[in-house]
Coordinates of C-alpha atoms in Angstrom, one line a residue:
Chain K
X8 CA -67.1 21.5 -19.4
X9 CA -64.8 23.4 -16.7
X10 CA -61.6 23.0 -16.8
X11 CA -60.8 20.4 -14.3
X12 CA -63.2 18.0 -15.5
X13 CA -61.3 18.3 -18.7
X14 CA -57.7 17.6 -16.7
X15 CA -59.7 14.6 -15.2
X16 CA -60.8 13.3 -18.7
X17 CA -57.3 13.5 -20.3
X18 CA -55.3 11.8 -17.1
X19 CA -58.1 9.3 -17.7
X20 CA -57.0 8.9 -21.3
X21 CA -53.1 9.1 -20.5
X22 CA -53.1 6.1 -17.9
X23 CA -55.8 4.2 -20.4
X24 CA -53.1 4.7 -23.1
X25 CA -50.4 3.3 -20.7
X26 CA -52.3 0.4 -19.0
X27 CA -53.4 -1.1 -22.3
X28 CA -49.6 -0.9 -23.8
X29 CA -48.6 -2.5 -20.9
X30 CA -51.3 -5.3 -21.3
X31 CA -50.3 -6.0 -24.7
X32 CA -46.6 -6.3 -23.5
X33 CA -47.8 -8.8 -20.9
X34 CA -50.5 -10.8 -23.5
X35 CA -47.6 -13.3 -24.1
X36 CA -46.9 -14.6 -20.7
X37 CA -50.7 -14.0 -19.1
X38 CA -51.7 -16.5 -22.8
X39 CA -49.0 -18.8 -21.7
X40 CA -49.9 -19.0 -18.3
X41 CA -53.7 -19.4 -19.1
X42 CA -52.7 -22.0 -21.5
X43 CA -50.7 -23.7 -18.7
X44 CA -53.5 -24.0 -15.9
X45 CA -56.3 -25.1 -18.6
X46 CA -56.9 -28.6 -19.0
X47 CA -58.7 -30.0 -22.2
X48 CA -61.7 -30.1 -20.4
X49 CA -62.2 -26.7 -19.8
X50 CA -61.2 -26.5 -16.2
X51 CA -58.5 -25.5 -14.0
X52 CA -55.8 -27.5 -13.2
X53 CA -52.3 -28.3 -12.5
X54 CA -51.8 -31.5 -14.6
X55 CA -49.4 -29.9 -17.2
X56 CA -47.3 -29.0 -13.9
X57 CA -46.5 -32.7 -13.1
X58 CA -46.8 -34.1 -16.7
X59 CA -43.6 -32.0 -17.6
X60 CA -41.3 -32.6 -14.2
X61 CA -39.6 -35.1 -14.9
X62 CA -37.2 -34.0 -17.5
X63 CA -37.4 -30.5 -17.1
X64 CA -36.5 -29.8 -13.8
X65 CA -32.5 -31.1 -14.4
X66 CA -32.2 -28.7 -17.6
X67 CA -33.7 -25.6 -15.2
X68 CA -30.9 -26.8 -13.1
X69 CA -28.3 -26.3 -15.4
X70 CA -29.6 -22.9 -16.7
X71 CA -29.6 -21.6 -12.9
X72 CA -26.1 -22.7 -12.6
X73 CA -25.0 -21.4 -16.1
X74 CA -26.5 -17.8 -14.9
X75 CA -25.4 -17.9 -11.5
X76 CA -21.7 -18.4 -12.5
X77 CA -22.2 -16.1 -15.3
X78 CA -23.2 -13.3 -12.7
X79 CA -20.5 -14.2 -10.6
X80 CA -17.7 -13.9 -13.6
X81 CA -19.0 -10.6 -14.6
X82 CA -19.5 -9.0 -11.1
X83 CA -15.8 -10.3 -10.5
X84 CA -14.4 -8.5 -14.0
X85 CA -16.7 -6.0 -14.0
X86 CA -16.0 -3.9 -10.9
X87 CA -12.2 -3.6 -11.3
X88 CA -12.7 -3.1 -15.0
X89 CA -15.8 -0.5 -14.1
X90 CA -13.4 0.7 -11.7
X91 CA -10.0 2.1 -13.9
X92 CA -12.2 2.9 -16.6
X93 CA -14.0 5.7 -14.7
X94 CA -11.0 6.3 -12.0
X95 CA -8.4 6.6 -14.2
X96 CA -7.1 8.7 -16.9
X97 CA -6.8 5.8 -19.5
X98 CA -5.0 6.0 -23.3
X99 CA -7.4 4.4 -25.8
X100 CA -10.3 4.4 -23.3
X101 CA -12.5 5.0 -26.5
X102 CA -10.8 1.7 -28.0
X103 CA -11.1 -0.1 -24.9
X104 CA -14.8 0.6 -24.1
X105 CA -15.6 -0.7 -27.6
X106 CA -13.9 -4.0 -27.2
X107 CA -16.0 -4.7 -24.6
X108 CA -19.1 -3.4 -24.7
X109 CA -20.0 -3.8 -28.8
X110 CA -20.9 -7.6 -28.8
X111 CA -24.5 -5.8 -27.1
X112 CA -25.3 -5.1 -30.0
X113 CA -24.5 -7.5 -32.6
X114 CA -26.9 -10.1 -33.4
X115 CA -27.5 -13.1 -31.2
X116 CA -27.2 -15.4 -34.4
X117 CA -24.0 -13.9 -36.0
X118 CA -22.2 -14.0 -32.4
X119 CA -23.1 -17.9 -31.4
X120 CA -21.7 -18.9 -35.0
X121 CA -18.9 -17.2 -34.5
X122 CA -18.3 -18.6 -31.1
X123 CA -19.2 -22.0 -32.6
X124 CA -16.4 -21.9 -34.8
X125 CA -14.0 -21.0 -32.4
X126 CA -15.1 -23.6 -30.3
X127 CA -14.2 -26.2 -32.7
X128 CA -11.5 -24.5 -34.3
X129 CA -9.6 -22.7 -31.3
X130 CA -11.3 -23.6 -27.5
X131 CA -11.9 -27.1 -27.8
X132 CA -11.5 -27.3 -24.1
X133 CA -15.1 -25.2 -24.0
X134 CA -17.5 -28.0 -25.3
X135 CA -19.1 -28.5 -22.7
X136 CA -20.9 -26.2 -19.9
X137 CA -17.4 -23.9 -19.8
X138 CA -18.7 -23.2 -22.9
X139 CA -21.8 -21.9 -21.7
X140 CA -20.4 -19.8 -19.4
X141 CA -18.1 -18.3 -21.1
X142 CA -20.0 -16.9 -24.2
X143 CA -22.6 -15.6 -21.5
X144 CA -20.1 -13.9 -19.4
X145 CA -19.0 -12.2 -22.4
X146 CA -22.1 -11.6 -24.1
X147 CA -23.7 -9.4 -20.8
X148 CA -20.5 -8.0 -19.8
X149 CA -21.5 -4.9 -21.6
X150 CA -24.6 -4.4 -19.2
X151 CA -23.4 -5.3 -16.6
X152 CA -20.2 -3.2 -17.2
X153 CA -22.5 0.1 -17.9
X154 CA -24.1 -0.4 -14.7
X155 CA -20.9 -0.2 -12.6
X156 CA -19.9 2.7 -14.6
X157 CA -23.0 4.6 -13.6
X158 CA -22.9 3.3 -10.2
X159 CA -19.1 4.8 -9.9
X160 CA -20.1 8.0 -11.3
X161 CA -22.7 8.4 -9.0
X162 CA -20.1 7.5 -6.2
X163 CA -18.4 11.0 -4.8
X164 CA -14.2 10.2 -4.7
X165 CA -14.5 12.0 -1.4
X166 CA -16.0 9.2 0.9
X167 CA -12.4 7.5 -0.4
X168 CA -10.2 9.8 0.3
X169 CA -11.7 10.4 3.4
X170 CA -11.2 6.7 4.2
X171 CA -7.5 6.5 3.5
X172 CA -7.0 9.5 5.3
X173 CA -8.8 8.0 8.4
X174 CA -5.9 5.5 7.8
X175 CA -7.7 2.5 6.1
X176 CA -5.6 0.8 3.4
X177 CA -7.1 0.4 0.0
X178 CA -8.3 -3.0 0.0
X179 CA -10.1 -2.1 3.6
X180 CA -11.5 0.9 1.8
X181 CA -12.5 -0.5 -1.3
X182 CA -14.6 -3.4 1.0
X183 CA -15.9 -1.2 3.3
X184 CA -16.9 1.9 1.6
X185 CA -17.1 1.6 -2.4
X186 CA -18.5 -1.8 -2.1
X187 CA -21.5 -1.1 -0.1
X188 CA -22.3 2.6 -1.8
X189 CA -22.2 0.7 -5.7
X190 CA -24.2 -1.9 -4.2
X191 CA -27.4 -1.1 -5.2
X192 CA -26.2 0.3 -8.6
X193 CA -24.1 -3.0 -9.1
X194 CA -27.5 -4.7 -8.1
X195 CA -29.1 -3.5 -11.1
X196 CA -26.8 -5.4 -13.5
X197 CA -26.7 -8.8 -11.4
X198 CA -30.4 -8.4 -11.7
X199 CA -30.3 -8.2 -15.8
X200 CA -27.3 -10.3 -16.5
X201 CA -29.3 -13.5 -14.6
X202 CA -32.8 -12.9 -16.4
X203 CA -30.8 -12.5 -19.6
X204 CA -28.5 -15.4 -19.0
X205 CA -31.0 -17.3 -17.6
X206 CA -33.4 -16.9 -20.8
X207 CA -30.7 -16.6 -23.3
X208 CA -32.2 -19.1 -26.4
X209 CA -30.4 -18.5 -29.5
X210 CA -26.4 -18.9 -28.3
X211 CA -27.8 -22.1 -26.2
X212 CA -29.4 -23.7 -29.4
X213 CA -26.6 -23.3 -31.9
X214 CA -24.0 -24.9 -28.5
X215 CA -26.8 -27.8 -27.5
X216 CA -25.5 -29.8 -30.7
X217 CA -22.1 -29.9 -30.2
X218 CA -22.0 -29.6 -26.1
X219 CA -25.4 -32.0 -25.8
X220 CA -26.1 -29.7 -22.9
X221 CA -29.9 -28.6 -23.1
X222 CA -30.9 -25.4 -21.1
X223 CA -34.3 -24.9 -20.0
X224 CA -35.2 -22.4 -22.9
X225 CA -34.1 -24.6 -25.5
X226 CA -36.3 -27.5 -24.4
X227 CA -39.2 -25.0 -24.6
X228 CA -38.0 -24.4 -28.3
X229 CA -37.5 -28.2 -29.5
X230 CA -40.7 -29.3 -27.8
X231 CA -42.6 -26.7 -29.8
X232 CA -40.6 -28.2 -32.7
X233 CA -41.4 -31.7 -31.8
X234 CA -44.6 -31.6 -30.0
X235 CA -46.5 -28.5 -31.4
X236 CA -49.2 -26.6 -29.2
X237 CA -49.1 -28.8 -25.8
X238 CA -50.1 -27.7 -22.2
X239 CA -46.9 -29.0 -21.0
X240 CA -44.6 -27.2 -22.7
X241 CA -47.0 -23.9 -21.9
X242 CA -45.9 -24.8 -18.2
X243 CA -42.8 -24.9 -19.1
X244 CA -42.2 -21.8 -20.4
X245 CA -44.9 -20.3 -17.5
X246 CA -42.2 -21.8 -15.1
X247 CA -39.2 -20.2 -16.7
X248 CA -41.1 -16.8 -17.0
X249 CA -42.4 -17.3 -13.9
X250 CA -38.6 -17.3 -12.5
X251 CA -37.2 -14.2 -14.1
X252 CA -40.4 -12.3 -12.9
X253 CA -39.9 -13.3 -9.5
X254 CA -36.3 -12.7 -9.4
X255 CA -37.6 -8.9 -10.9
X256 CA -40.0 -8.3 -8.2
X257 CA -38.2 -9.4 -5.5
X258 CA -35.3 -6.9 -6.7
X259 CA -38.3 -3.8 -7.8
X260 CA -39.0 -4.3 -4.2
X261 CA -36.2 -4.6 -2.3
X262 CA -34.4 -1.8 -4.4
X263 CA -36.6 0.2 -6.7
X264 CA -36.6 1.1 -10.3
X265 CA -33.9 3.7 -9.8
X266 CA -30.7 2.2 -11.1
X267 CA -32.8 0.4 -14.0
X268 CA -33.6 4.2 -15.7
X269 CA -31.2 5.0 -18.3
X270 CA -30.5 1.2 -18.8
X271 CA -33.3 -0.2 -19.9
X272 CA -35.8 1.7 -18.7
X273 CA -36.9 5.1 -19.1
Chain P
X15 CA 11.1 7.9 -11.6
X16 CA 10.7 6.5 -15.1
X17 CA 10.2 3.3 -14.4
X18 CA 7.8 3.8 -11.5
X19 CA 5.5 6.1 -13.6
X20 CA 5.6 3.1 -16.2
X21 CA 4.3 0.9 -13.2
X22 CA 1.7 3.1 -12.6
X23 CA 0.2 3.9 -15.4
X24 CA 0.6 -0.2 -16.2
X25 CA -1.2 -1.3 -13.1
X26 CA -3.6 1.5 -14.4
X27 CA -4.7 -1.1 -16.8
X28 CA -4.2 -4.0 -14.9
X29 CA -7.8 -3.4 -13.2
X30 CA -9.3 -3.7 -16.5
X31 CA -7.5 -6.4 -17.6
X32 CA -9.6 -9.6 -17.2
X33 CA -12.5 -8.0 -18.8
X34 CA -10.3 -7.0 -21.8
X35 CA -9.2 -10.8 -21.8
X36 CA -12.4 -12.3 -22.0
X37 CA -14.2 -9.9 -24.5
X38 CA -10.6 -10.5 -27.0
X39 CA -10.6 -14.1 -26.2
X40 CA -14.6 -14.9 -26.9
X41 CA -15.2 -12.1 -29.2
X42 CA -13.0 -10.2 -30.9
X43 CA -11.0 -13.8 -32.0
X44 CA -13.9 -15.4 -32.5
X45 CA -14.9 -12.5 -34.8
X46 CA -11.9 -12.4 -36.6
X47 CA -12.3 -15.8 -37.6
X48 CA -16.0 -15.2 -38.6
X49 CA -14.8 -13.1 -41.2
X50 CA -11.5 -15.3 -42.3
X51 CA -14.5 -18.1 -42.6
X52 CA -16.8 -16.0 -44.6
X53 CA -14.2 -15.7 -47.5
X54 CA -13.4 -19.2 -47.6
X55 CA -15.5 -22.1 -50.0
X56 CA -18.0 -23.9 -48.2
X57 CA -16.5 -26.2 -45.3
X58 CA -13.1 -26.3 -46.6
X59 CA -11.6 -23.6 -44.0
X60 CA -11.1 -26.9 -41.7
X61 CA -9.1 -28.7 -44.2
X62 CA -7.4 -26.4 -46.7
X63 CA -8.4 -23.4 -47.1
X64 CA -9.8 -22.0 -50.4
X65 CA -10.0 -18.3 -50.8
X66 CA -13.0 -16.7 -52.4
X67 CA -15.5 -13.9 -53.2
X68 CA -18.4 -15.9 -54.0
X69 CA -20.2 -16.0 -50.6
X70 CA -20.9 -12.2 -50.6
X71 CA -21.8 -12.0 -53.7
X72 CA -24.1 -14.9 -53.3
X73 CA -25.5 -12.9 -50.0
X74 CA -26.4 -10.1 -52.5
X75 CA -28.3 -12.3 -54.8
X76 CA -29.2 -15.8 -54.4
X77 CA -29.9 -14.6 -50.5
X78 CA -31.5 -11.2 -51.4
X79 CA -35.6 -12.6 -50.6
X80 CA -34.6 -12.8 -47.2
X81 CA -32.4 -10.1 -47.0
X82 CA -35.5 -8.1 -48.1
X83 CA -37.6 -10.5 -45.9
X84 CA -35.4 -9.4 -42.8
X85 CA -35.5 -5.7 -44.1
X86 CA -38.6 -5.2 -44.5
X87 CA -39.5 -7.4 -41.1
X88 CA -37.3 -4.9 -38.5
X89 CA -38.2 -2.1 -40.2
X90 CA -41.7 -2.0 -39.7
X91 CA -41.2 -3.2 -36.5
X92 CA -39.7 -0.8 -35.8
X93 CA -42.2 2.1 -37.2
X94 CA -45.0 0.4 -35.5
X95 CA -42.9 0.6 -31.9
X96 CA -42.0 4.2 -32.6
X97 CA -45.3 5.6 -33.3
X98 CA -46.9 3.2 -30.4
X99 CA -43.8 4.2 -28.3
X100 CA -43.6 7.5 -28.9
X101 CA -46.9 8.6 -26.7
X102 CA -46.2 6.1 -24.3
X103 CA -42.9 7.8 -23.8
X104 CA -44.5 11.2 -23.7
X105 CA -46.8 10.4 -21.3
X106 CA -44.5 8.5 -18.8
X107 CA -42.3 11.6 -18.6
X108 CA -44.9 14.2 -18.3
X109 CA -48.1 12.8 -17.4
X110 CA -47.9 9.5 -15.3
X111 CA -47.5 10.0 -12.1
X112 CA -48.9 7.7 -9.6
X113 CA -48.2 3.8 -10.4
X114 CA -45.2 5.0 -12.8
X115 CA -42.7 2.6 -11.5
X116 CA -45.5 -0.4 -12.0
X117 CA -45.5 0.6 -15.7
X118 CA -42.1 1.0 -15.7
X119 CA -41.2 -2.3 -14.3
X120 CA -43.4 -3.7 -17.1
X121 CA -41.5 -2.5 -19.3
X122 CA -38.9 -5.4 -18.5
X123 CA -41.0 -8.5 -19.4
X124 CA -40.4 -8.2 -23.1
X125 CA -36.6 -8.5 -22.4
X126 CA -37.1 -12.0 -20.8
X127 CA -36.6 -13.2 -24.6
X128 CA -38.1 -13.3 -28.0
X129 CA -39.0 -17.3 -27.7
X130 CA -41.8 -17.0 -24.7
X131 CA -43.5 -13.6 -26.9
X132 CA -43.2 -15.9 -30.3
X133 CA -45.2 -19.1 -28.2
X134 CA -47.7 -16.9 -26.3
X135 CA -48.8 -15.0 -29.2
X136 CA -48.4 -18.3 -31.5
X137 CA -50.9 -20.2 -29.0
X138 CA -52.9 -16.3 -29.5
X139 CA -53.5 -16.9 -33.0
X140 CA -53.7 -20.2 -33.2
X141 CA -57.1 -21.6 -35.4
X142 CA -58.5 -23.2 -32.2
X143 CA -56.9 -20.8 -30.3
X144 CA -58.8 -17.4 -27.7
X145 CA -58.5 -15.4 -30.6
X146 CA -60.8 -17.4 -33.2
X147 CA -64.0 -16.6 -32.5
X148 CA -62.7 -13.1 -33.1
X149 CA -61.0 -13.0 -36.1
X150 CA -64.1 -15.3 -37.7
X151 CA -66.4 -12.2 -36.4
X152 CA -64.3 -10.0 -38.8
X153 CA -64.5 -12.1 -41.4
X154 CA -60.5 -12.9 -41.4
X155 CA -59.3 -16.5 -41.9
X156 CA -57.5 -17.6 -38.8
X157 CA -54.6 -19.4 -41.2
X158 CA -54.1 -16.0 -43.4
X159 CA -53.4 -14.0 -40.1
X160 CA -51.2 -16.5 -38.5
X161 CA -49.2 -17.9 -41.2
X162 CA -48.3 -14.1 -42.7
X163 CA -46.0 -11.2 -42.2
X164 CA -48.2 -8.9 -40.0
X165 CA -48.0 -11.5 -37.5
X166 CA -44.4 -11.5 -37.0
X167 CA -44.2 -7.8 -37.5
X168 CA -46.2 -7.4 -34.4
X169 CA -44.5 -9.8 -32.2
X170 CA -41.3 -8.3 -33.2
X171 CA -42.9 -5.4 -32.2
X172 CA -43.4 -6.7 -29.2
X173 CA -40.3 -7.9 -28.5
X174 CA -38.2 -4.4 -29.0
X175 CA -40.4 -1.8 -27.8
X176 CA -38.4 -0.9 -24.5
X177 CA -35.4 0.0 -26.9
X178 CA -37.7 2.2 -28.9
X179 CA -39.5 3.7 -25.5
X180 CA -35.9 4.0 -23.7
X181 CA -34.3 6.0 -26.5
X182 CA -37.7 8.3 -27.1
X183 CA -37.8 8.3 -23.3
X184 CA -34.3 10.0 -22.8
X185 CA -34.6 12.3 -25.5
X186 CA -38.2 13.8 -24.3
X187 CA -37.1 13.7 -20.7
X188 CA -34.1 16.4 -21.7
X189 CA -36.8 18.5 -23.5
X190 CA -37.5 21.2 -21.1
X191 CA -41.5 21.3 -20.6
X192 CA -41.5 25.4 -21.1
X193 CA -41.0 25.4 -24.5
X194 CA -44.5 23.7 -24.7
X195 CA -46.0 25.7 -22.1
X196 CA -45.1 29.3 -24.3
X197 CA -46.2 27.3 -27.2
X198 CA -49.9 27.1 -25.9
X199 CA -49.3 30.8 -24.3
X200 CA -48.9 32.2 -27.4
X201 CA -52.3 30.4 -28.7
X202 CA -51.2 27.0 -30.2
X203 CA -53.1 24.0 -30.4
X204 CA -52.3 20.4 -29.0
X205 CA -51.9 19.4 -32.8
X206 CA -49.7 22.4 -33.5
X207 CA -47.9 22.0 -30.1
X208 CA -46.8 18.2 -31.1
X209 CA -45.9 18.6 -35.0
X210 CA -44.2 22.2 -34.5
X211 CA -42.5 21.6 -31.0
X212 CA -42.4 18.7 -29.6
X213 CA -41.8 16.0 -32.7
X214 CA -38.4 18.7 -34.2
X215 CA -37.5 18.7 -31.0
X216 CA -37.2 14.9 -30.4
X217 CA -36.2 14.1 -33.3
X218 CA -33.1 12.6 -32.8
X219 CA -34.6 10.5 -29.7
X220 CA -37.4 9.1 -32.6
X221 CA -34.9 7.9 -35.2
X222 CA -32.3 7.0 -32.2
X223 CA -35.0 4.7 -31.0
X224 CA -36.2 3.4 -34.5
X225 CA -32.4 2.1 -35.3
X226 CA -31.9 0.8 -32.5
X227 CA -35.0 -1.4 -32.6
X228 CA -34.3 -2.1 -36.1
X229 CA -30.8 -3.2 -35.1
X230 CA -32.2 -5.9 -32.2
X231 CA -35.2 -6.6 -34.7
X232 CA -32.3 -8.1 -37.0
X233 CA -31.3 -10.8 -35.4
X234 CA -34.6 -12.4 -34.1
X235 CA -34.9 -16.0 -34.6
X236 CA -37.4 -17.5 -32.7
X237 CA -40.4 -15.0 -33.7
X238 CA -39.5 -15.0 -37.7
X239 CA -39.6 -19.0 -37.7
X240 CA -42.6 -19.5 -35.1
X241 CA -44.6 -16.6 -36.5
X242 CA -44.0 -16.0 -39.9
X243 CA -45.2 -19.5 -40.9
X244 CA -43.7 -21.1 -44.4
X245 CA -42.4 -18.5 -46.1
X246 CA -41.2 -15.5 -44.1
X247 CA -40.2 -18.4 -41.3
X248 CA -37.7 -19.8 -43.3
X249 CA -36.5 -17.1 -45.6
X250 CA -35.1 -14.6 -43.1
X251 CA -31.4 -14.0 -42.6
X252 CA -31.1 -15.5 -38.7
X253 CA -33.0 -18.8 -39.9
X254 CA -30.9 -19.5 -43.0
X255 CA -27.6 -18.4 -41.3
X256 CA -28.4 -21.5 -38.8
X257 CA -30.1 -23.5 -41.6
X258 CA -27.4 -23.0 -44.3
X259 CA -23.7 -23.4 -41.3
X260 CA -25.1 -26.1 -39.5
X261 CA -27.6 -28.1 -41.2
X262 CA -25.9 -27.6 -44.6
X263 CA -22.5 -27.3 -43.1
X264 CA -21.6 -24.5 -46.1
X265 CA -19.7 -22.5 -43.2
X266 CA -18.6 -20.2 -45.6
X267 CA -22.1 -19.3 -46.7
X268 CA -23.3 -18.8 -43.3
X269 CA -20.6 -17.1 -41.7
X270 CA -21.0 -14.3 -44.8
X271 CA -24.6 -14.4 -44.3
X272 CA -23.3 -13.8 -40.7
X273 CA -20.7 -11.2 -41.0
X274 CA -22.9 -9.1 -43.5
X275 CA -26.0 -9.0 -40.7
X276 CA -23.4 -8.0 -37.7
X277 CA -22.4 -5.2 -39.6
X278 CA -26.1 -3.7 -40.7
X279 CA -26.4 -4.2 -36.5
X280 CA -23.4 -2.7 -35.7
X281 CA -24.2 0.5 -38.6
X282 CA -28.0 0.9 -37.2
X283 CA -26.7 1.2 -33.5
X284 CA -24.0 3.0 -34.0
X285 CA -26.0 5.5 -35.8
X286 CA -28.7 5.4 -33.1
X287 CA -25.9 6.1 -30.6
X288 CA -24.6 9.1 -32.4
X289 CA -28.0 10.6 -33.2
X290 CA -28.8 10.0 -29.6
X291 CA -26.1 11.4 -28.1
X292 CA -26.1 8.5 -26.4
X293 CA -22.7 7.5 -24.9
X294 CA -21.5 3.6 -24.9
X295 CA -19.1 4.2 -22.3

């Protein structure tokens, strides 16, 4: 055996290593969606599609708008936030930074009690889809918040300067050249702010009792309670994955994996 | 003079100010009170408030079985996503190169949310389910492998191998590729290669990336109580923290469960952050 033939033989072996972690990543959804198209018969078909309309398309209606605001609030508080954190020498930056970027990483569980107390105790004004948005927009501020901060890095101070100097003022400079150069970097956190929001489960269980608003995912959840293994509630879920991956490959198309490295992927 | 360099450095902040408002507001209060909760007796911080130790201590030992049950749960986990991760990591930094932003962009579907990996893999293993005819080939009854721990382990798994692969990922990526190339100059093997150079090496990025899957493992809720089945289902930390507040209403209970979780979360990533040399900010 030569030497290239070897080469040949272990790229084989790398990309079979990779393509079968990446099918066992996708075996969820691919079983969900199989389950969704199959009828008891054995055939193919779309029955589970209509059988589940009814009710479900209202509660994916008030998910979208729940993650669509939520995107908005954070985009709006992110940027200037984004903005004087990397601009500016700030005192306590340290302190600052943690505020609002440790509820990442605290448990999903721990953090929607917490809000659920609050929200009885100190916010009543936030039982009800306020609610909602709220705990989201503060939930994925941190991600969205790290991707401004890389997009401003990125961003040479020059093309500012350079700006006022031609004369524009800030607020002209600030729409007409920051904006569009973090664009695509900003991008990358309005992308995984909605598929987060729009998928988030546990916060919208523990609020559904109090608020009696149900999102999408948490039908999914108390149908399996209720209902068990059904086709319907496979569509379901197939819909709401379905979403998400779309709104991913329309944005791994338009922009590229680029400003997703470092984030969440390698 | 003064004053205007007290303006500045003010509107400084001012920028950063609605994001500051909203992470105090909806989490730091709401924290706060988490904690003021947790040392109170059952409901009666709505009424009057009774001070007491009892909840933590009852954490520690009434709750312990599902304290180990969580434990043990995220932590292997997160040793099976390390040691599945690790080569996949290696191999998308060095090796891949055609397709690699396909694989990458895979990489993102296990974020959509524990719930849709804990009902495709529960329909997986279901008795009537694809997956039958295999398991009765090997001789394994369906119900034993559904209804058990491994089956949650590996749906956890699942769920938080991105965090693992990202953290390994970084932490090869900085490893310069020489260092492996004088290895073989000098007459090492691939087996030498990885256990003298390349695992020391990456250490950091290896336990970086097991904490922090540990740390997201913790607070899984839909996977524990849709694939552990009767026992590890409903005696993990996340289910009884929602079981014991709001089906019991024992607030107290529950939010020390609570508080006691956030801060193994908060200790694992931490650590993974400073191992990493990750930065938050």
């Amino acid at each position: 055996m030569n030497y290239r033939t070897k080469e040949k033989i272990k790229s084989g072996l790398s990309y079979f290593y990779v393509i079968l972690c990446c099918t066992i990543l996708m075996i969820p959804f691919l079983v969900t969606f199989f389950r969704s198209i199959i009828d008891p018969n054995g055939g193919i078909s779309l029955d589970n599609y209509t059988k589940m309309a009814g009710i479900f398309w209202p509660k994916l209606g008030t998910s979208a708008i729940i993650a669509i605001a939520t995107v908005i609030i954070d985009v709006a508080i992110a940027i200037p936030a984004a903005f004087s954190l990397t601009r500016y020498q700030l005192k306590g930056k340290r302190i600052i930074g943690l505020i609002m970027t440790s509820v990442w990483y605290i448990p999903g569980i721990s953090y929607a009690l917490a809000l659920i107390l609050s929200y009885y105790l100190v916010y009543k004004f936030c039982l009800n889809i306020l609610g909602f948005i709220v705990a989201y927009s503060c939930g994925f501020l941190p991600i969205m918040l790290l991707s401004c901060i890389v997009a401003f890095r990125r961003l040479d101070p020059s093309y500012e300067e350079a700006a006022s100097c031609l004369g524009a003022g800030r607020l002209r400079t600030f729409f007409s050249v920051t904006l569009p150069l973090i664009g695509p970097g900003v991008s990358a956190g309005i992308l995984l702010t909605f598929v987060l929001s729009f998928n988030e489960f546990i916060t919208a269980f523990l609020l559904s009792a109090p608020t009696a608003i149900e999102t999408a995912p948490v039908k999914v959840f108390d149908d399996i309670q209720h209902a068990g293994m059904h086709g319907f509630i496979a569509a379901e879920a197939a819909i709401l994955q379905l979403i998400s991956l779309i709104a991913c490959l329309i944005y791994l198309k338009i922009v590229g994996t680029r400003y997703l490295r470092g984030m969440v992927l390698i | 003079m003064n004053k205007k360099e007290l303006i500045n450095s003010i509107k400084k902040y001012l920028l950063a100010f609605p994001a500051i408002i909203i992470s105090i507001l909806f989490f730091i209060i709401p924290f706060i009170l988490l904690i003021f909760v947790s040392f109170t007796e059952k409901s009666s911080f709505f009424f009057t408030p009774k001070i007491t130790l009892a909840n933590f201590y009852k954490a520690f030992t009434l709750y312990r079985f599902d304290y180990q049950n969580t434990l043990f749960l995220s932590a292997s986990a997160a040793f099976l996503d390390v040691v599945f991760g690790y080569p996949f990591a290696y191999l998308m930094t060095r090796k891949i190169k055609r397709f690699s932003d396909l694989f990458r962009s895979i990489l993102l579907i296990p974020l959509f949310g524990e719930l849709y990996i804990a009902f495709g893999l529960w329909y997986l293993f279901l008795p009537k389910g694809p997956l039958a005819p295999l398991f009765e080939k090997f001789g394994i009854e369906v119900f034993k492998a559904f209804y058990s721990m491994p089956s949650a382990i590996v749906a956890l798994a699942i769920y938080t191998f991105p965090f693992a692969v990202l953290q390994i990922g970084i932490a090869l990526s900085e490893i310069d590729p020489v260092y492996e190339e004088a290895a073989s100059c000098l007459g090492a093997g691939p087996l030498n290669k990885l256990f003298k150079i390349l695992i020391p090496l990456s250490m950091p990025g290896i336990l970086s990336g097991w904490l922090m899957a540990f740390g997201w493992n913790l607070g899984a809720y839909a996977i524990p109580l849709l694939m552990g089945g009767a026992i590890v289902g409903q005696r993990v930390v996340s289910v009884q923290i929602r079981a014991i507040s709001l089906v019991m209403m024992d607030f107290g209970m529950g939010a020390a469960l609570a508080v006691s979780l956030v801060f193994l979360a908060i200790f694992a990533a931490a650590l993974s952050i400073k191992i990493g040399k990750g930065e938050l900010i």
